[in-house]
Amino acid sequence: MTAPQRSPRIAVPLPAPDRGTSPFTGYTRKHWEASADGLLHALQPYASPALAQYRLPGRTGYAGALCDGLEGYARSFMLAAFRIAGAKGCDAAGSNAISRLIARYAAGLEAGTDPGHPEHWPPITDRSQAMVEAASIAIALHETRPWLWDHLDERVRYNTAAWLGGFVGATANDSNWRLFQVVVEEFLASIGAPYDRAEIDAGLARLDDWYRGDGWYSDGNGQKFDYYNAMALHLYPALWARIAGPRADTGLVAVHRERLRTFISTHQYFFGSDGAPVHQGRSLTYRYAIAAPLWVAALADANPLPAGRTRRLASGALRHFADRGVPGEDGLLSLGWYRPYLPATQAYSGPASPYWASKAFVGLLLDPDDPVWTSVEEPGPVDESDAVLSLAPPGWLVQSTAADGIVRLVNHGSDRQPPPPAALGESPHYTRFAYSSATAPQTPQDEAPLVPDNHIWADAGVGTETRRKRIHPLYCREGMAASWHSSPVLQEHADAVIRTVSVVHGPWEMRVHRVQAESAVTIHESGWAVADDEAVPAGESGDGWVLARRADGLTSVLCGLLGWDSEGHHAEAGVVRGQDLNAYGYHSALPLLSTPAGQGERVLVTLVVLTRDPAIRHDAQALHLRARAEITQHQEVVLTFPDGTSRQLTDDAVPGT
C-alpha cells in the first residue's frame, strides 16, 4: 500500500496555559493528554486497512518498509496505552475517544499477529528490528491488560503469544536490546506463555556489567554514554518490575530503584531554562523521550526531586518542542530535531522512529491526583543558580548558568567506540569537546567535508588531519576533566597526540592543550556552532579572538590566550559559515583559530564561551584582555578567568607526553 498524501493538520487543541499550578510552563496533565491525542489522531490517515501498520512518509529505515510499518504501530501503541491506562479505560463525558483507541489497537494486533493475514508482522529473529518493537507492544499490552488483552479473542491471544515468543532462545544485540528480551519474556510469563527465566535473568545481570557508578550505564561495552541511559537502561528495568509484579526479585528491584534515584539527581541538570535538553548522542529524534525517567522515578518510588520540579522539567521539554513547531503542520513527528533534518538521525531510523517520543507520556500512568500532577511547579536547577557537576563515569562536566538558562556539557569520556582494537568512524554527536541545550554539532549531509565545531586538530596541509575518534579519559573531578586523542596527520609519519584539560567556571571553559607532533603542522581549534533558520549569524574577529553571534544574541566566542602565536607570526582568526549543516537552523557559523605551522610539543590555552548573557557577549575583545594564561617556572599552568578568578594547574593535572 502506498502511503496516503499528507493531509492538512486537524489539530487537537491544547487547553489554555495554567499559570496558577504551572507558573513556569503553563502545562498540566490536560496538556499532556491533549498532546497525546493530537499525535494519535494525526497518524490515522497513514494506517493500513487492517490497522496493523502505520506507513508514514519519509526515508525508509535500514530494516525495510515492513518493519517501518510495524514500528509505527508499536511505538504509537505504547503512547495509546499510556493514554488508555491513564484514563482507567474510561471515556470522558460525551466522548468515546478511549474506546476507539482500544478498538483500533486491538484490531491491529489481531491482523499483525495472524501469520496468514496480508498485514502480518515480520517474525522476531536474531538481532531483528522486530525485537525492538516487540518490547513496546509487550509494555502496552501489560499496561492496558484490563481493557484490551483480557477482552481479546482466544485466537488473537494465542497468535500474539506465538509472535512474541520468537524472542525465546533468540539472540539480541548486546546493548539496551537485552532489556527488550527481558520485558517481552516477562510479559509472556505473566500470561502463562512459554518463556525462559534464565534469559530474563541474564539480561538483567548484563546491566551490572555496564554499570559505571553514580547512576550511569554504558550502552554496552565501551564508553557509550548518552540519553539511552535515561530512556532505556533506567526505563526498562522499572517497567519490567511493573510487569513482573510479585515474581520480581525485590532485592534487584531495590538496586535498580536506588540507581535511578541517583541518576535523576543529576539528570535534572540536563534541561535548559527554556526546556531544551542538551543535544548530545544518538536517537535525538525521540526528542522529549529524554523526560521519561523523570516520571518513571515517581512511578518507581525513586524520585529525589520535589514533585513540582518533576513536572516543570518534563513539561518544559514537551513545551519546548511544541513552541518550535513539533509536531509539524501535519501533526506528525519528523526525522529531525525541530525541522526535518536527517543528519541528526541514524540509518536505523525510519519514518515512525520518532514515535519513541511516546516514552515521555509514561507519566500518564500516575494518578491524576498524584503530587507530580497537583503540586505547583517548582524551579529547575538552572532557574535558580549556576552549577558545575563533575560526572566521572561518563567523563563529563555539566555547566549551567542562570543568567541565560543554558546548560553546557564538556565531554572527555563518551565516544561510542567499541573496546579496542575494533573502531568506528568519528561521530559528531559523541566526539566533540562540548554540547549544549542551545546548540547542535555541525553534521554534514552525505558525509560532506566540513569544519567541525568544538574541536582541535593538527593539519599537515596534505589533506590529512587528526580527528577525535577514540577518546582516552584521564580524569574528571572538581570542575576539571582531561583526555587525550591521537591520529595520523601524515601517512608516512607518526601520530599527532593531543592531550586536553578543560576547566570550567561560571559560563566559561578554559581548554589547555599539549600537542605533540613530529611533523610540521598547523593547529586549528573551533568553538560552538550557532545556527538560525532565518538569518546568517554575524561574525567579528580581532587579535587572538573571534566570535559568531545569532540574531537573538546567542554568542560563541573563542580567545587564544597562550601558544597561538610563534616567532613573530600571529594566529589567524575567522568565522566559518555553512548552510544546512545544523539541526538548530539552516544557517550556521562557528569561530575558528589557527596557529602558524610548527612541530614538537606545544602548549595552547583557549577560552571558549557560549552565552546569551548581554553582560558577557557584547565585548569579546574585553573577554580576551581580562582572561589570561601563563606557565610558571615550575611548569604549572595558571588560568585567570574574565571575572578575575584564578585556577592553578599542577603538572600532573596537565599531563605531558
mmCIF file of N, CA and C in Angstrom, residues 269-371:
data_model
loop_
_atom_site.group_PDB
_atom_site.id
_atom_site.type_symbol
_atom_site.label_atom_id
_atom_site.label_comp_id
_atom_site.label_asym_id
_atom_site.label_seq_id
_atom_site.Cartn_x
_atom_site.Cartn_y
_atom_site.Cartn_z
ATOM 1 N N TYR A 269 19.795 18.299 35.741
ATOM 2 C CA TYR A 269 20.644 19.402 35.310
ATOM 3 C C TYR A 269 20.825 19.455 33.791
ATOM 4 N N PHE A 270 20.237 18.515 33.059
ATOM 5 C CA PHE A 270 20.444 18.438 31.615
ATOM 6 C C PHE A 270 19.399 19.219 30.822
ATOM 7 N N PHE A 271 18.559 20.008 31.485
ATOM 8 C CA PHE A 271 17.495 20.757 30.819
ATOM 9 C C PHE A 271 17.726 22.252 30.998
ATOM 10 N N GLY A 272 17.723 22.995 29.866
ATOM 11 C CA GLY A 272 17.856 24.437 29.934
ATOM 12 C C GLY A 272 16.596 25.084 30.474
ATOM 13 N N SER A 273 16.678 26.384 30.765
ATOM 14 C CA SER A 273 15.521 27.076 31.328
ATOM 15 C C SER A 273 14.363 27.144 30.343
ATOM 16 N N ASP A 274 14.642 27.028 29.038
ATOM 17 C CA ASP A 274 13.583 27.003 28.028
ATOM 18 C C ASP A 274 13.059 25.596 27.775
ATOM 19 N N GLY A 275 13.487 24.630 28.581
ATOM 20 C CA GLY A 275 13.031 23.249 28.441
ATOM 21 C C GLY A 275 13.873 22.401 27.519
ATOM 22 N N ALA A 276 14.825 23.000 26.807
ATOM 23 C CA ALA A 276 15.623 22.247 25.838
ATOM 24 C C ALA A 276 16.562 21.284 26.534
ATOM 25 N N PRO A 277 16.581 20.018 26.106
ATOM 26 C CA PRO A 277 17.598 19.103 26.616
ATOM 27 C C PRO A 277 18.949 19.389 25.954
ATOM 28 N N VAL A 278 20.022 19.012 26.616
ATOM 29 C CA VAL A 278 21.344 19.079 25.994
ATOM 30 C C VAL A 278 21.335 18.177 24.756
ATOM 31 N N HIS A 279 21.873 18.676 23.668
ATOM 32 C CA HIS A 279 21.819 17.992 22.364
ATOM 33 C C HIS A 279 23.090 17.152 22.194
ATOM 34 N N GLN A 280 23.038 15.897 22.637
ATOM 35 C CA GLN A 280 24.214 15.005 22.584
ATOM 36 C C GLN A 280 23.753 13.576 22.365
ATOM 37 N N GLY A 281 24.527 12.814 21.581
ATOM 38 C CA GLY A 281 24.268 11.391 21.433
ATOM 39 C C GLY A 281 23.355 11.062 20.264
ATOM 40 N N ARG A 282 22.987 9.780 20.179
ATOM 41 C CA ARG A 282 22.187 9.300 19.051
ATOM 42 C C ARG A 282 20.711 9.271 19.409
ATOM 43 N N SER A 283 19.903 8.996 18.406
ATOM 44 C CA SER A 283 18.449 8.889 18.549
ATOM 45 C C SER A 283 17.829 10.147 19.134
ATOM 46 N N LEU A 284 18.401 11.297 18.814
ATOM 47 C CA LEU A 284 17.862 12.558 19.323
ATOM 48 C C LEU A 284 16.497 12.875 18.731
ATOM 49 N N THR A 285 16.127 12.204 17.652
ATOM 50 C CA THR A 285 14.809 12.437 17.065
ATOM 51 C C THR A 285 13.680 11.949 17.972
ATOM 52 N N TYR A 286 14.017 11.229 19.051
ATOM 53 C CA TYR A 286 12.998 10.857 20.045
ATOM 54 C C TYR A 286 12.638 12.041 20.937
ATOM 55 N N ARG A 287 13.428 13.091 20.865
ATOM 56 C CA ARG A 287 13.151 14.383 21.473
ATOM 57 C C ARG A 287 12.815 14.287 22.963
ATOM 58 N N TYR A 288 11.566 14.545 23.329
ATOM 59 C CA TYR A 288 11.240 14.636 24.757
ATOM 60 C C TYR A 288 11.112 13.278 25.441
ATOM 61 N N ALA A 289 11.455 12.188 24.753
ATOM 62 C CA ALA A 289 11.593 10.901 25.452
ATOM 63 C C ALA A 289 12.633 11.000 26.565
ATOM 64 N N ILE A 290 13.526 11.993 26.434
ATOM 65 C CA ILE A 290 14.556 12.234 27.440
ATOM 66 C C ILE A 290 13.937 12.508 28.807
ATOM 67 N N ALA A 291 12.675 12.960 28.826
ATOM 68 C CA ALA A 291 11.993 13.261 30.086
ATOM 69 C C ALA A 291 11.403 12.028 30.752
ATOM 70 N N ALA A 292 11.370 10.877 30.060
ATOM 71 C CA ALA A 292 10.693 9.689 30.588
ATOM 72 C C ALA A 292 11.167 9.278 31.983
ATOM 73 N N PRO A 293 12.483 9.238 32.270
ATOM 74 C CA PRO A 293 12.886 8.763 33.593
ATOM 75 C C PRO A 293 12.454 9.683 34.729
ATOM 76 N N LEU A 294 12.154 10.944 34.437
ATOM 77 C CA LEU A 294 11.646 11.827 35.483
ATOM 78 C C LEU A 294 10.326 11.296 36.022
ATOM 79 N N TRP A 295 9.424 10.903 35.105
ATOM 80 C CA TRP A 295 8.144 10.328 35.519
ATOM 81 C C TRP A 295 8.321 8.943 36.134
ATOM 82 N N VAL A 296 9.206 8.137 35.501
ATOM 83 C CA VAL A 296 9.387 6.761 35.979
ATOM 84 C C VAL A 296 9.928 6.746 37.397
ATOM 85 N N ALA A 297 10.772 7.706 37.739
ATOM 86 C CA ALA A 297 11.274 7.777 39.117
ATOM 87 C C ALA A 297 10.119 7.956 40.097
ATOM 88 N N ALA A 298 9.117 8.747 39.705
ATOM 89 C CA ALA A 298 7.945 8.904 40.571
ATOM 90 C C ALA A 298 7.128 7.614 40.620
ATOM 91 N N LEU A 299 6.983 6.938 39.474
ATOM 92 C CA LEU A 299 6.256 5.667 39.437
ATOM 93 C C LEU A 299 6.920 4.605 40.300
ATOM 94 N N ALA A 300 8.258 4.607 40.320
ATOM 95 C CA ALA A 300 9.021 3.553 40.995
ATOM 96 C C ALA A 300 9.405 3.917 42.421
ATOM 97 N N ASP A 301 8.831 4.986 42.958
ATOM 98 C CA ASP A 301 9.181 5.443 44.306
ATOM 99 C C ASP A 301 10.688 5.669 44.429
ATOM 100 N N ALA A 302 11.235 6.330 43.425
ATOM 101 C CA ALA A 302 12.683 6.566 43.387
ATOM 102 C C ALA A 302 12.983 8.022 43.051
ATOM 103 N N ASN A 303 12.059 8.920 43.387
ATOM 104 C CA ASN A 303 12.204 10.301 42.950
ATOM 105 C C ASN A 303 12.874 11.157 44.021
ATOM 106 N N PRO A 304 14.078 11.672 43.751
ATOM 107 C CA PRO A 304 14.731 12.545 44.719
ATOM 108 C C PRO A 304 14.302 14.004 44.590
ATOM 109 N N LEU A 305 13.454 14.313 43.597
ATOM 110 C CA LEU A 305 13.109 15.697 43.306
ATOM 111 C C LEU A 305 11.771 16.070 43.937
ATOM 112 N N PRO A 306 11.567 17.341 44.236
ATOM 113 C CA PRO A 306 10.222 17.791 44.594
ATOM 114 C C PRO A 306 9.264 17.504 43.452
ATOM 115 N N ALA A 307 8.033 17.130 43.773
ATOM 116 C CA ALA A 307 7.066 16.743 42.739
ATOM 117 C C ALA A 307 6.870 17.855 41.716
ATOM 118 N N GLY A 308 6.832 19.106 42.170
ATOM 119 C CA GLY A 308 6.637 20.214 41.242
ATOM 120 C C GLY A 308 7.802 20.411 40.295
ATOM 121 N N ARG A 309 8.999 20.038 40.714
ATOM 122 C CA ARG A 309 10.155 20.141 39.820
ATOM 123 C C ARG A 309 10.085 19.065 38.735
ATOM 124 N N THR A 310 9.632 17.875 39.092
ATOM 125 C CA THR A 310 9.498 16.814 38.091
ATOM 126 C C THR A 310 8.634 17.297 36.937
ATOM 127 N N ARG A 311 7.466 17.853 37.255
ATOM 128 C CA ARG A 311 6.577 18.296 36.181
ATOM 129 C C ARG A 311 7.156 19.496 35.441
ATOM 130 N N ARG A 312 7.807 20.405 36.149
ATOM 131 C CA ARG A 312 8.396 21.569 35.482
ATOM 132 C C ARG A 312 9.409 21.130 34.421
ATOM 133 N N LEU A 313 10.259 20.143 34.751
ATOM 134 C CA LEU A 313 11.283 19.696 33.811
ATOM 135 C C LEU A 313 10.665 18.936 32.640
ATOM 136 N N ALA A 314 9.776 17.989 32.947
ATOM 137 C CA ALA A 314 9.176 17.185 31.881
ATOM 138 C C ALA A 314 8.286 18.042 30.982
ATOM 139 N N SER A 315 7.431 18.857 31.574
ATOM 140 C CA SER A 315 6.558 19.713 30.774
ATOM 141 C C SER A 315 7.351 20.764 30.019
ATOM 142 N N GLY A 316 8.452 21.206 30.611
ATOM 143 C CA GLY A 316 9.302 22.158 29.908
ATOM 144 C C GLY A 316 9.838 21.586 28.613
ATOM 145 N N ALA A 317 10.233 20.303 28.648
ATOM 146 C CA ALA A 317 10.740 19.659 27.432
ATOM 147 C C ALA A 317 9.639 19.521 26.385
ATOM 148 N N LEU A 318 8.453 19.085 26.809
ATOM 149 C CA LEU A 318 7.345 18.934 25.860
ATOM 150 C C LEU A 318 6.992 20.281 25.233
ATOM 151 N N ARG A 319 6.899 21.317 26.064
ATOM 152 C CA ARG A 319 6.522 22.623 25.531
ATOM 153 C C ARG A 319 7.624 23.216 24.655
ATOM 154 N N HIS A 320 8.890 22.950 25.005
ATOM 155 C CA HIS A 320 9.992 23.473 24.198
ATOM 156 C C HIS A 320 9.819 23.092 22.729
ATOM 157 N N PHE A 321 9.507 21.839 22.487
ATOM 158 C CA PHE A 321 9.356 21.392 21.102
ATOM 159 C C PHE A 321 8.037 21.873 20.500
ATOM 160 N N ALA A 322 6.972 21.884 21.297
ATOM 161 C CA ALA A 322 5.692 22.367 20.774
ATOM 162 C C ALA A 322 5.799 23.817 20.325
ATOM 163 N N ASP A 323 6.516 24.633 21.078
ATOM 164 C CA ASP A 323 6.682 26.042 20.721
ATOM 165 C C ASP A 323 7.527 26.232 19.469
ATOM 166 N N ARG A 324 8.239 25.191 19.058
ATOM 167 C CA ARG A 324 9.116 25.273 17.880
ATOM 168 C C ARG A 324 8.626 24.407 16.727
ATOM 169 N N GLY A 325 7.308 24.167 16.719
ATOM 170 C CA GLY A 325 6.695 23.520 15.569
ATOM 171 C C GLY A 325 6.751 22.016 15.552
ATOM 172 N N VAL A 326 6.885 21.387 16.725
ATOM 173 C CA VAL A 326 6.913 19.922 16.821
ATOM 174 C C VAL A 326 5.686 19.471 17.615
ATOM 175 N N PRO A 327 4.815 18.630 17.022
ATOM 176 C CA PRO A 327 4.892 18.076 15.660
ATOM 177 C C PRO A 327 4.635 19.135 14.598
ATOM 178 N N GLY A 328 4.843 18.730 13.326
ATOM 179 C CA GLY A 328 4.707 19.666 12.223
ATOM 180 C C GLY A 328 3.261 19.992 11.903
ATOM 181 N N GLU A 329 3.063 20.724 10.816
ATOM 182 C CA GLU A 329 1.719 21.159 10.445
ATOM 183 C C GLU A 329 0.788 19.989 10.161
ATOM 184 N N ASP A 330 1.367 18.847 9.769
ATOM 185 C CA ASP A 330 0.551 17.664 9.510
ATOM 186 C C ASP A 330 0.305 16.849 10.769
ATOM 187 N N GLY A 331 0.820 17.322 11.898
ATOM 188 C CA GLY A 331 0.622 16.618 13.154
ATOM 189 C C GLY A 331 1.589 15.492 13.405
ATOM 190 N N LEU A 332 2.551 15.279 12.487
ATOM 191 C CA LEU A 332 3.482 14.167 12.593
ATOM 192 C C LEU A 332 4.814 14.598 13.183
ATOM 193 N N LEU A 333 5.462 13.656 13.854
ATOM 194 C CA LEU A 333 6.832 13.849 14.316
ATOM 195 C C LEU A 333 7.767 13.492 13.166
ATOM 196 N N SER A 334 8.639 14.404 12.808
ATOM 197 C CA SER A 334 9.524 14.190 11.673
ATOM 198 C C SER A 334 10.861 13.624 12.122
ATOM 199 N N LEU A 335 11.640 13.153 11.164
ATOM 200 C CA LEU A 335 13.005 12.721 11.420
ATOM 201 C C LEU A 335 13.887 13.962 11.499
ATOM 202 N N GLY A 336 14.134 14.413 12.707
ATOM 203 C CA GLY A 336 14.916 15.614 12.912
ATOM 204 C C GLY A 336 14.843 16.040 14.360
ATOM 205 N N TRP A 337 15.091 17.300 14.593
ATOM 206 C CA TRP A 337 15.066 17.864 15.956
ATOM 207 C C TRP A 337 13.903 18.847 16.036
ATOM 208 N N TYR A 338 14.013 19.967 15.362
ATOM 209 C CA TYR A 338 12.856 20.831 15.165
ATOM 210 C C TYR A 338 12.289 20.539 13.776
ATOM 211 N N ARG A 339 12.938 21.051 12.760
ATOM 212 C CA ARG A 339 12.550 20.767 11.379
ATOM 213 C C ARG A 339 13.041 19.368 11.002
ATOM 214 N N PRO A 340 12.539 18.804 9.904
ATOM 215 C CA PRO A 340 13.116 17.548 9.408
ATOM 216 C C PRO A 340 14.593 17.751 9.094
ATOM 217 N N TYR A 341 15.436 16.852 9.601
ATOM 218 C CA TYR A 341 16.883 17.011 9.404
ATOM 219 C C TYR A 341 17.545 15.649 9.580
ATOM 220 N N LEU A 342 17.766 14.962 8.477
ATOM 221 C CA LEU A 342 18.246 13.580 8.523
ATOM 222 C C LEU A 342 19.631 13.411 9.146
ATOM 223 N N PRO A 343 20.583 14.355 9.009
ATOM 224 C CA PRO A 343 21.896 14.129 9.632
ATOM 225 C C PRO A 343 21.865 14.024 11.154
ATOM 226 N N ALA A 344 20.765 14.430 11.768
ATOM 227 C CA ALA A 344 20.634 14.261 13.215
ATOM 228 C C ALA A 344 20.096 12.882 13.575
ATOM 229 N N THR A 345 19.881 12.029 12.575
ATOM 230 C CA THR A 345 19.351 10.687 12.810
ATOM 231 C C THR A 345 20.411 9.651 12.448
ATOM 232 N N GLN A 346 20.030 8.383 12.595
ATOM 233 C CA GLN A 346 20.913 7.281 12.236
ATOM 234 C C GLN A 346 20.240 6.438 11.148
ATOM 235 N N ALA A 347 21.013 5.545 10.527
ATOM 236 C CA ALA A 347 20.495 4.759 9.405
ATOM 237 C C ALA A 347 19.336 3.865 9.823
ATOM 238 N N TYR A 348 19.284 3.488 11.106
ATOM 239 C CA TYR A 348 18.193 2.615 11.543
ATOM 240 C C TYR A 348 16.878 3.376 11.684
ATOM 241 N N SER A 349 16.904 4.688 11.626
ATOM 242 C CA SER A 349 15.703 5.492 11.860
ATOM 243 C C SER A 349 14.813 5.515 10.623
ATOM 244 N N GLY A 350 13.596 5.017 10.769
ATOM 245 C CA GLY A 350 12.599 5.087 9.720
ATOM 246 C C GLY A 350 11.584 6.172 10.035
ATOM 247 N N PRO A 351 10.573 6.341 9.181
ATOM 248 C CA PRO A 351 9.628 7.450 9.362
ATOM 249 C C PRO A 351 8.892 7.451 10.694
ATOM 250 N N ALA A 352 8.677 6.273 11.284
ATOM 251 C CA ALA A 352 7.943 6.209 12.550
ATOM 252 C C ALA A 352 8.856 6.147 13.768
ATOM 253 N N SER A 353 10.173 6.123 13.543
ATOM 254 C CA SER A 353 11.094 6.053 14.676
ATOM 255 C C SER A 353 10.878 7.152 15.704
ATOM 256 N N PRO A 354 10.586 8.399 15.285
ATOM 257 C CA PRO A 354 10.432 9.457 16.282
ATOM 258 C C PRO A 354 9.344 9.190 17.313
ATOM 259 N N TYR A 355 8.481 8.214 17.053
ATOM 260 C CA TYR A 355 7.375 7.970 17.980
ATOM 261 C C TYR A 355 7.798 7.251 19.252
ATOM 262 N N TRP A 356 9.100 7.018 19.412
ATOM 263 C CA TRP A 356 9.565 6.654 20.750
ATOM 264 C C TRP A 356 9.540 7.868 21.668
ATOM 265 N N ALA A 357 9.203 9.018 21.130
ATOM 266 C CA ALA A 357 8.853 10.154 21.985
ATOM 267 C C ALA A 357 7.694 9.784 22.902
ATOM 268 N N SER A 358 6.963 8.728 22.537
ATOM 269 C CA SER A 358 5.860 8.225 23.371
ATOM 270 C C SER A 358 6.296 7.932 24.795
ATOM 271 N N LYS A 359 7.559 7.583 24.981
ATOM 272 C CA LYS A 359 8.027 7.233 26.316
ATOM 273 C C LYS A 359 7.828 8.370 27.308
ATOM 274 N N ALA A 360 7.856 9.605 26.818
ATOM 275 C CA ALA A 360 7.696 10.749 27.711
ATOM 276 C C ALA A 360 6.319 10.783 28.357
ATOM 277 N N PHE A 361 5.338 10.097 27.752
ATOM 278 C CA PHE A 361 3.967 10.127 28.253
ATOM 279 C C PHE A 361 3.708 9.064 29.308
ATOM 280 N N VAL A 362 4.763 8.372 29.747
ATOM 281 C CA VAL A 362 4.616 7.363 30.801
ATOM 282 C C VAL A 362 4.089 7.997 32.084
ATOM 283 N N GLY A 363 4.246 9.306 32.235
ATOM 284 C CA GLY A 363 3.710 9.983 33.413
ATOM 285 C C GLY A 363 2.206 9.893 33.531
ATOM 286 N N LEU A 364 1.509 9.617 32.423
ATOM 287 C CA LEU A 364 0.057 9.468 32.489
ATOM 288 C C LEU A 364 -0.357 8.243 33.298
ATOM 289 N N LEU A 365 0.586 7.323 33.547
ATOM 290 C CA LEU A 365 0.278 6.172 34.406
ATOM 291 C C LEU A 365 0.126 6.587 35.864
ATOM 292 N N LEU A 366 0.669 7.731 36.225
ATOM 293 C CA LEU A 366 0.481 8.252 37.582
ATOM 294 C C LEU A 366 -0.936 8.797 37.717
ATOM 295 N N ASP A 367 -1.554 8.574 38.859
ATOM 296 C CA ASP A 367 -2.926 9.037 39.068
ATOM 297 C C ASP A 367 -3.028 10.552 38.913
ATOM 298 N N PRO A 368 -4.145 11.032 38.423
ATOM 299 C CA PRO A 368 -4.315 12.485 38.280
ATOM 300 C C PRO A 368 -4.132 13.254 39.583
ATOM 301 N N ASP A 369 -4.365 12.586 40.717
ATOM 302 C CA ASP A 369 -4.191 13.286 41.994
ATOM 303 C C ASP A 369 -2.813 13.055 42.608
ATOM 304 N N ASP A 370 -1.897 12.455 41.850
ATOM 305 C CA ASP A 370 -0.531 12.303 42.341
ATOM 306 C C ASP A 370 0.114 13.686 42.464
ATOM 307 N N PRO A 371 0.976 13.880 43.453
ATOM 308 C CA PRO A 371 1.602 15.202 43.631
ATOM 309 C C PRO A 371 2.345 15.725 42.409
#
